[in-house]
Short mmCIF file of C-alpha atoms and ligand atoms in Angstrom, two decimals:
data_model
loop_
_atom_site.label_atom_id
_atom_site.label_comp_id
_atom_site.label_asym_id
_atom_site.label_seq_id
_atom_site.Cartn_x
_atom_site.Cartn_y
_atom_site.Cartn_z
CA MET W 273 240.56 -84.03 -129.77
CA SER W 274 240.20 -80.52 -131.06
CA LYS W 275 236.86 -78.43 -129.91
CA LEU W 276 235.54 -76.96 -132.05
CA ILE W 277 232.65 -73.26 -132.82
CA ILE W 278 231.14 -72.53 -135.98
CA ASP W 279 229.96 -70.24 -137.48
CA VAL W 280 228.00 -70.74 -140.12
CA ASP W 281 225.25 -68.53 -142.69
CA THR W 282 224.35 -71.84 -143.90
CA GLY W 283 224.69 -71.65 -147.77
CA VAL W 284 225.60 -74.83 -149.48
CA ASP W 285 229.61 -74.36 -149.15
CA ASP W 286 228.97 -74.10 -145.18
CA ALA W 287 226.93 -77.38 -145.56
CA GLN W 288 229.86 -78.38 -147.29
CA ALA W 289 232.47 -77.33 -144.41
CA ILE W 290 229.50 -78.70 -141.53
CA MET W 291 229.60 -81.90 -142.65
CA MET W 292 233.69 -82.14 -143.30
CA ALA W 293 233.99 -81.11 -139.71
CA LEU W 294 231.39 -84.25 -138.48
CA ALA W 295 233.02 -87.17 -140.63
CA ALA W 296 236.53 -85.35 -139.28
CA PRO W 297 238.05 -88.00 -136.87
CA GLY W 298 238.93 -86.64 -133.49
CA VAL W 299 236.99 -83.14 -133.74
CA GLU W 300 234.11 -82.37 -131.70
CA ILE W 301 231.69 -80.12 -132.62
CA LEU W 302 230.89 -77.56 -129.19
CA GLY W 303 228.41 -75.84 -130.65
CA ILE W 304 226.55 -73.89 -134.22
CA THR W 305 225.91 -70.40 -134.15
CA CYS W 306 223.91 -68.91 -136.90
CA CYS W 307 224.68 -65.57 -137.68
CA HIS W 308 222.45 -63.29 -141.46
CA GLY W 309 224.51 -63.89 -145.03
CA ASN W 310 223.79 -65.69 -147.79
CA THR W 311 220.47 -66.18 -146.62
CA PRO W 312 217.75 -65.14 -143.62
CA LEU W 313 218.95 -65.99 -140.86
CA GLN W 314 215.60 -67.95 -140.17
CA ASN W 315 216.52 -69.62 -143.58
CA VAL W 316 219.83 -70.37 -142.01
CA LEU W 317 218.98 -71.99 -138.95
CA LYS W 318 216.67 -74.19 -140.89
CA ASN W 319 219.40 -74.61 -142.99
CA THR W 320 222.22 -76.17 -140.26
CA LEU W 321 219.67 -78.66 -138.49
CA ARG W 322 218.68 -79.84 -142.09
CA VAL W 323 222.50 -80.24 -142.06
CA LEU W 324 222.85 -81.81 -139.04
CA LYS W 325 219.60 -84.07 -139.85
CA VAL W 326 220.96 -85.80 -142.55
CA CYS W 327 224.77 -86.20 -140.72
CA ASN W 328 222.43 -87.90 -137.95
CA ARG W 329 223.90 -85.08 -135.08
CA LEU W 330 221.03 -83.17 -134.27
CA ASP W 331 222.55 -83.52 -130.80
CA ILE W 332 225.32 -80.43 -131.22
CA PRO W 333 223.24 -77.51 -130.14
CA VAL W 334 222.73 -74.52 -132.99
CA TYR W 335 222.38 -71.07 -131.98
CA ARG W 336 220.44 -68.39 -132.64
CA GLY W 337 223.55 -65.23 -133.09
CA CYS W 338 222.93 -61.78 -135.58
CA GLY W 339 219.92 -61.33 -138.02
CA GLU W 340 221.18 -58.16 -139.14
CA PRO W 341 224.91 -56.29 -139.70
CA LEU W 342 226.01 -53.74 -137.32
CA LEU W 343 225.58 -51.24 -139.96
CA ALA W 344 225.84 -52.38 -143.21
CA CYS W 345 222.77 -52.74 -145.73
CA LYS W 346 221.53 -55.88 -145.10
CA ARG W 347 221.94 -58.19 -147.77
CA ASN W 348 221.31 -62.33 -149.22
CA ALA W 349 223.70 -64.20 -151.67
CA GLY W 350 220.11 -66.21 -153.05
CA ASP W 351 220.92 -65.89 -156.28
CA TYR W 352 224.22 -68.40 -156.14
CA HIS W 353 223.03 -70.85 -153.33
CA GLY W 354 218.97 -70.04 -153.59
CA LYS W 355 216.13 -68.17 -152.05
CA ASP W 356 216.73 -70.66 -149.35
CA GLY W 357 220.46 -71.51 -148.91
CA LEU W 358 220.54 -73.76 -150.20
CA GLY W 359 219.54 -74.90 -153.23
CA ASP W 360 216.05 -74.10 -153.75
CA SER W 361 215.28 -77.46 -152.59
CA PRO W 362 213.37 -77.92 -149.95
CA ASP W 363 212.37 -80.82 -147.49
CA PRO W 364 208.73 -80.56 -145.92
CA ASP W 365 210.44 -83.19 -143.45
CA ALA W 366 212.68 -80.81 -142.55
CA PRO W 367 212.88 -80.64 -138.34
CA GLY W 368 211.55 -77.89 -137.33
CA LEU W 369 212.89 -74.60 -134.99
CA ASP W 370 212.14 -76.10 -131.83
CA LEU W 371 215.36 -77.61 -132.06
CA LEU W 372 217.21 -74.67 -131.41
CA ASN W 373 218.64 -74.00 -128.14
CA GLY W 374 217.47 -71.35 -126.89
CA ARG W 375 220.22 -69.67 -125.81
CA ASN W 376 221.56 -66.89 -128.05
CA ALA W 377 224.74 -67.36 -130.24
CA VAL W 378 226.64 -64.91 -129.06
CA LYS W 379 226.63 -65.29 -125.90
CA ALA W 380 226.80 -69.51 -125.99
CA MET W 381 230.47 -68.31 -128.18
CA ILE W 382 231.37 -66.78 -124.78
CA LYS W 383 230.40 -69.38 -122.54
CA MET W 384 232.05 -72.48 -124.58
CA VAL W 385 234.79 -70.66 -124.66
CA LYS W 386 235.11 -69.37 -120.60
CA GLU W 387 235.03 -73.34 -120.00
CA ASN W 388 238.01 -74.66 -122.17
CA PRO W 389 239.73 -71.53 -121.80
CA GLY W 390 242.78 -72.65 -124.70
CA GLU W 391 241.26 -75.51 -126.39
CA VAL W 392 238.96 -74.18 -128.83
CA THR W 393 238.68 -73.56 -132.82
CA LEU W 394 236.85 -70.91 -134.59
CA VAL W 395 236.20 -71.89 -137.39
CA ALA W 396 233.77 -68.66 -139.05
CA THR W 397 232.21 -68.98 -142.93
CA GLY W 398 229.85 -65.79 -142.83
CA PRO W 399 229.88 -62.53 -142.47
CA LEU W 400 231.86 -61.77 -139.14
CA THR W 401 228.93 -60.66 -136.59
CA ASN W 402 228.02 -62.44 -134.18
CA LEU W 403 232.59 -62.67 -133.44
CA ALA W 404 232.54 -59.25 -133.16
CA VAL W 405 229.57 -58.51 -131.37
CA ALA W 406 231.14 -61.17 -128.69
CA VAL W 407 234.20 -58.91 -128.91
CA GLN W 408 232.19 -56.49 -127.54
CA LEU W 409 230.68 -58.22 -124.83
CA ALA W 410 233.52 -59.82 -123.55
CA PRO W 411 236.60 -58.25 -124.62
CA ASN W 412 239.17 -60.52 -123.85
CA PHE W 413 237.25 -63.26 -124.89
CA HIS W 414 239.49 -63.75 -127.95
CA GLU W 415 242.72 -64.94 -125.09
CA LYS W 416 240.71 -67.58 -125.50
CA LEU W 417 240.88 -69.13 -127.81
CA LYS W 418 242.92 -71.83 -129.52
CA ALA W 419 242.87 -70.32 -133.43
CA LEU W 420 239.97 -68.35 -135.16
CA TYR W 421 239.94 -69.49 -139.00
CA ILE W 422 237.85 -66.99 -140.84
CA MET W 423 236.66 -67.48 -144.86
CA GLY W 424 236.87 -64.10 -146.20
CA GLY W 425 238.56 -61.12 -147.65
CA ASN W 426 240.46 -61.12 -150.01
CA THR W 427 244.28 -60.17 -150.93
CA GLU W 428 244.70 -58.53 -154.58
CA SER W 429 241.09 -56.68 -154.47
CA ARG W 430 239.23 -58.96 -156.76
CA GLY W 431 236.61 -58.58 -156.22
CA ASN W 432 233.42 -60.66 -155.84
CA THR W 433 229.79 -58.73 -154.60
CA SER W 434 231.39 -55.14 -154.96
CA VAL W 435 234.22 -54.39 -157.78
CA CYS W 436 236.67 -54.99 -154.76
CA GLY W 437 235.14 -56.45 -152.00
CA GLU W 438 234.46 -59.58 -150.70
CA PHE W 439 230.75 -61.02 -150.22
CA ASN W 440 231.90 -62.17 -146.35
CA PHE W 441 233.15 -58.99 -145.61
CA VAL W 442 231.29 -56.79 -147.17
CA ALA W 443 228.10 -58.57 -146.01
CA ASP W 444 229.05 -56.50 -142.81
CA THR W 445 232.20 -54.34 -143.75
CA GLU W 446 232.53 -52.86 -139.68
CA ALA W 447 232.35 -56.44 -138.50
CA ALA W 448 235.18 -57.34 -139.85
CA TYR W 449 236.90 -55.12 -138.93
CA ILE W 450 236.36 -55.14 -136.00
CA VAL W 451 237.30 -58.81 -135.86
CA LEU W 452 240.86 -58.23 -137.74
CA ASP W 453 241.62 -55.70 -134.94
CA ARG W 454 241.31 -56.78 -131.61
CA TYR W 455 241.45 -60.67 -132.28
CA THR W 456 244.62 -61.24 -131.28
CA CYS W 457 245.11 -64.79 -131.01
CA PRO W 458 246.82 -67.07 -134.15
CA THR W 459 244.53 -65.87 -136.84
CA TYR W 460 244.45 -67.50 -140.26
CA ILE W 461 242.53 -66.22 -143.45
CA ALA W 462 241.32 -68.08 -146.73
CA THR W 463 240.39 -65.42 -148.87
CA TRP W 464 238.42 -65.93 -152.08
CA GLU W 465 241.21 -65.22 -154.90
CA PHE W 466 243.12 -68.46 -152.66
CA SER W 467 239.82 -70.43 -153.07
CA CYS W 468 239.15 -69.72 -156.89
CA ARG W 469 243.33 -70.59 -157.60
CA SER W 470 242.15 -74.49 -155.19
CA SER W 471 239.57 -74.76 -157.35
CA LEU W 472 237.66 -78.13 -157.50
CA PRO W 473 238.23 -79.97 -160.45
CA TRP W 474 234.72 -81.33 -162.50
CA SER W 475 235.51 -84.74 -162.53
CA PHE W 476 236.57 -85.01 -158.48
CA CYS W 477 232.67 -83.28 -158.09
CA ASP W 478 230.67 -85.96 -160.50
CA THR W 479 233.21 -88.35 -158.56
CA TRP W 480 232.45 -87.05 -155.08
CA LEU W 481 228.59 -86.93 -155.17
CA ALA W 482 227.89 -90.28 -156.78
CA GLN W 483 229.11 -92.29 -154.05
CA ASP W 484 225.79 -94.34 -153.19
CA THR W 485 224.96 -92.60 -150.20
CA GLU W 486 222.47 -90.50 -148.05
CA LYS W 487 224.73 -87.24 -147.39
CA ALA W 488 226.30 -87.47 -151.17
CA ALA W 489 222.08 -87.03 -152.54
CA PHE W 490 221.81 -84.64 -150.29
CA MET W 491 224.87 -82.27 -151.41
CA LYS W 492 224.34 -82.91 -154.90
CA LYS W 493 220.22 -82.05 -154.56
CA ILE W 494 221.33 -78.61 -152.49
CA SER W 495 224.30 -77.89 -154.56
CA ASN W 496 223.22 -78.40 -158.05
CA LEU W 497 222.27 -74.93 -158.49
CA SER W 498 225.06 -73.37 -157.40
CA MET W 499 227.05 -75.99 -159.97
CA MET W 500 225.11 -74.07 -162.84
CA ARG W 501 225.69 -71.47 -161.64
CA ALA W 502 228.74 -72.12 -161.42
CA ARG W 503 229.84 -74.35 -164.88
CA SER W 504 228.85 -70.68 -166.64
CA ALA W 505 231.58 -68.71 -168.23
CA ASP W 506 230.51 -65.49 -166.85
CA TYR W 507 230.94 -67.02 -163.03
CA GLN W 508 234.76 -68.52 -164.85
CA LYS W 509 235.50 -65.80 -166.07
CA GLU W 510 234.25 -63.61 -162.86
CA SER W 511 235.85 -65.94 -160.06
CA THR W 512 239.25 -66.71 -161.49
CA ALA W 513 238.77 -70.59 -161.29
CA GLY W 514 238.45 -71.55 -164.70
CA LYS W 515 238.48 -74.77 -164.09
CA GLY W 516 236.39 -76.26 -161.39
CA PHE W 517 233.96 -75.95 -158.49
CA ASN W 518 235.20 -72.98 -155.13
CA SER W 519 233.86 -74.74 -151.70
CA CYS W 520 235.34 -71.64 -149.66
CA ASP W 521 233.66 -72.23 -146.79
CA THR W 522 235.64 -76.13 -147.43
CA TYR W 523 239.26 -74.60 -146.99
CA ALA W 524 239.18 -72.93 -143.22
CA MET W 525 237.30 -75.43 -142.18
CA ALA W 526 240.37 -78.18 -143.36
CA ALA W 527 242.81 -76.18 -142.28
CA ALA W 528 241.11 -75.98 -138.97
CA ILE W 529 241.30 -79.98 -138.59
CA ASP W 530 244.70 -80.51 -140.13
CA ASN W 531 246.25 -77.39 -140.36
CA THR W 532 248.99 -79.59 -142.56
CA ILE W 533 246.90 -79.23 -145.24
CA ILE W 534 248.54 -75.02 -146.31
CA THR W 535 251.42 -76.20 -147.55
CA GLU W 536 252.66 -71.75 -148.33
CA SER W 537 251.03 -69.08 -146.73
CA GLU W 538 252.69 -65.68 -145.32
CA GLU W 539 252.13 -63.59 -142.21
CA VAL W 540 251.22 -59.81 -142.57
CA ALA W 541 249.37 -57.11 -140.54
CA VAL W 542 245.36 -56.70 -141.84
CA THR W 543 242.81 -53.86 -142.10
CA VAL W 544 239.37 -53.62 -144.38
CA GLU W 545 238.19 -50.71 -145.78
CA LEU W 546 235.37 -48.55 -143.66
CA GLU W 547 234.61 -46.52 -146.69
CA GLY W 548 235.06 -45.74 -150.83
CA THR W 549 233.48 -46.05 -153.65
CA HIS W 550 234.38 -49.26 -154.98
CA THR W 551 237.00 -50.66 -152.24
CA ARG W 552 234.65 -50.22 -149.34
CA GLY W 553 234.38 -54.05 -147.77
CA MET W 554 238.95 -55.15 -149.03
CA MET W 555 241.30 -55.86 -146.76
CA VAL W 556 244.31 -54.98 -146.83
CA VAL W 557 247.32 -56.70 -146.27
CA ASP W 558 249.40 -54.34 -145.00
CA TYR W 559 253.00 -55.31 -146.39
CA MET W 560 254.46 -52.02 -145.50
CA GLU W 561 253.87 -52.21 -142.55
CA MET W 562 252.58 -48.92 -142.48
CA LEU W 563 249.43 -49.43 -139.33
CA LYS W 564 251.89 -51.19 -137.32
CA LYS W 565 249.81 -53.50 -135.89
CA LYS W 566 251.00 -55.22 -133.87
CA HIS W 567 248.58 -58.65 -134.59
CA LYS W 568 249.85 -60.52 -138.17
CA VAL W 569 247.30 -62.89 -139.77
CA THR W 570 248.02 -66.16 -141.39
CA ILE W 571 247.00 -65.44 -145.24
CA MET W 572 246.71 -69.07 -146.64
CA LYS W 573 248.84 -69.38 -150.08
CA THR W 574 248.54 -72.91 -151.55
CA VAL W 575 246.96 -76.52 -150.45
CA ASP W 576 247.52 -79.85 -150.64
CA LEU W 577 244.79 -79.57 -153.16
CA GLU W 578 244.72 -84.84 -152.96
CA LYS W 579 244.08 -83.98 -148.55
CA PHE W 580 241.48 -81.85 -148.77
CA LYS W 581 239.64 -83.76 -151.89
CA ASN W 582 240.58 -86.69 -149.31
CA LEU W 583 237.88 -84.80 -146.38
CA LEU W 584 236.27 -83.27 -148.65
CA MET W 585 234.71 -87.49 -149.80
CA ASN W 586 234.89 -88.66 -146.80
CA ALA W 587 232.03 -85.55 -145.17
CA LEU W 588 229.55 -87.39 -147.25
CA LYS W 589 230.40 -91.39 -147.06
C1 BDR L 623 231.06 -66.12 -149.24
O1 BDR L 623 230.35 -66.18 -149.54
C2 BDR L 623 229.74 -66.87 -149.85
O2 BDR L 623 228.61 -66.37 -150.37
C3 BDR L 623 230.29 -67.79 -149.71
O3 BDR L 623 229.03 -68.80 -148.58
C4 BDR L 623 231.46 -67.89 -148.91
O4 BDR L 623 231.18 -67.74 -147.59
C5 BDR L 623 232.60 -66.20 -150.44
O5 BDR L 623 232.78 -64.83 -150.64
#
């Protein structure tokens, strides 16, 4: 049984990633820790509970984490995910925040990892604020992780939030820097350009959402806005996708569930640019080994799209 902690800023693709993990055999989700990001933290908490309710898994503890970045200006991605983060499709029967676990997300993360040394895989699909605070509070925390999977950053200086910045790394640039500087566990990164190149054909999305289940109906409702946005010509140009829907966060999740999904990758030291008029938040890839960093991360280059689609199909069954 592989043990996961999922750190999210639940917008639409985080919801897809959570549902993928819930459906995967052999995966135990120890807890879901929430962070500001796609939408303000209150919405992230509500959205996460909504996802668990649809999947009948409200037994999984959900924790309140950081509501603000360490230093960066607060931002969210409401134009893409909807103001509420889930496509502006409210559910009058959504679970209340009284269902949250009372423990703070960062403390919960540290505790869960301490109790399961070497066994926990941490999947982070939002800004890395909770992870950065965790390593400040418990400096050896990362050494007890089995692995860390991150959706964020970029390799070719292509941004989606600023000229050179990907959303999660721009939304908390200092946190991204701290995590990539301190965490020495095996670290896998699904970057923005990689996820664009691995987009899903629209024909697959139609089949995926047409499944006759409550989960598929929920997914169709919450994805409507972002899929419409993603189909627009401007976005296709921006994202370099050119061919379909980019469910960014699910690539990191899929790799955490089944590492064999990664068909090509490279190991290299990375950091994050903290300054720069256009480059703040950009991931710096040290091919020249000038940073003299011992720890190298694994940057995902290609995935087995058929295996990936299979995990997604199962998520809505
Ligand atoms: C990332 O930003 C968010 O909007 C998505 O959920 C994903 O985590 C892509 O840049």
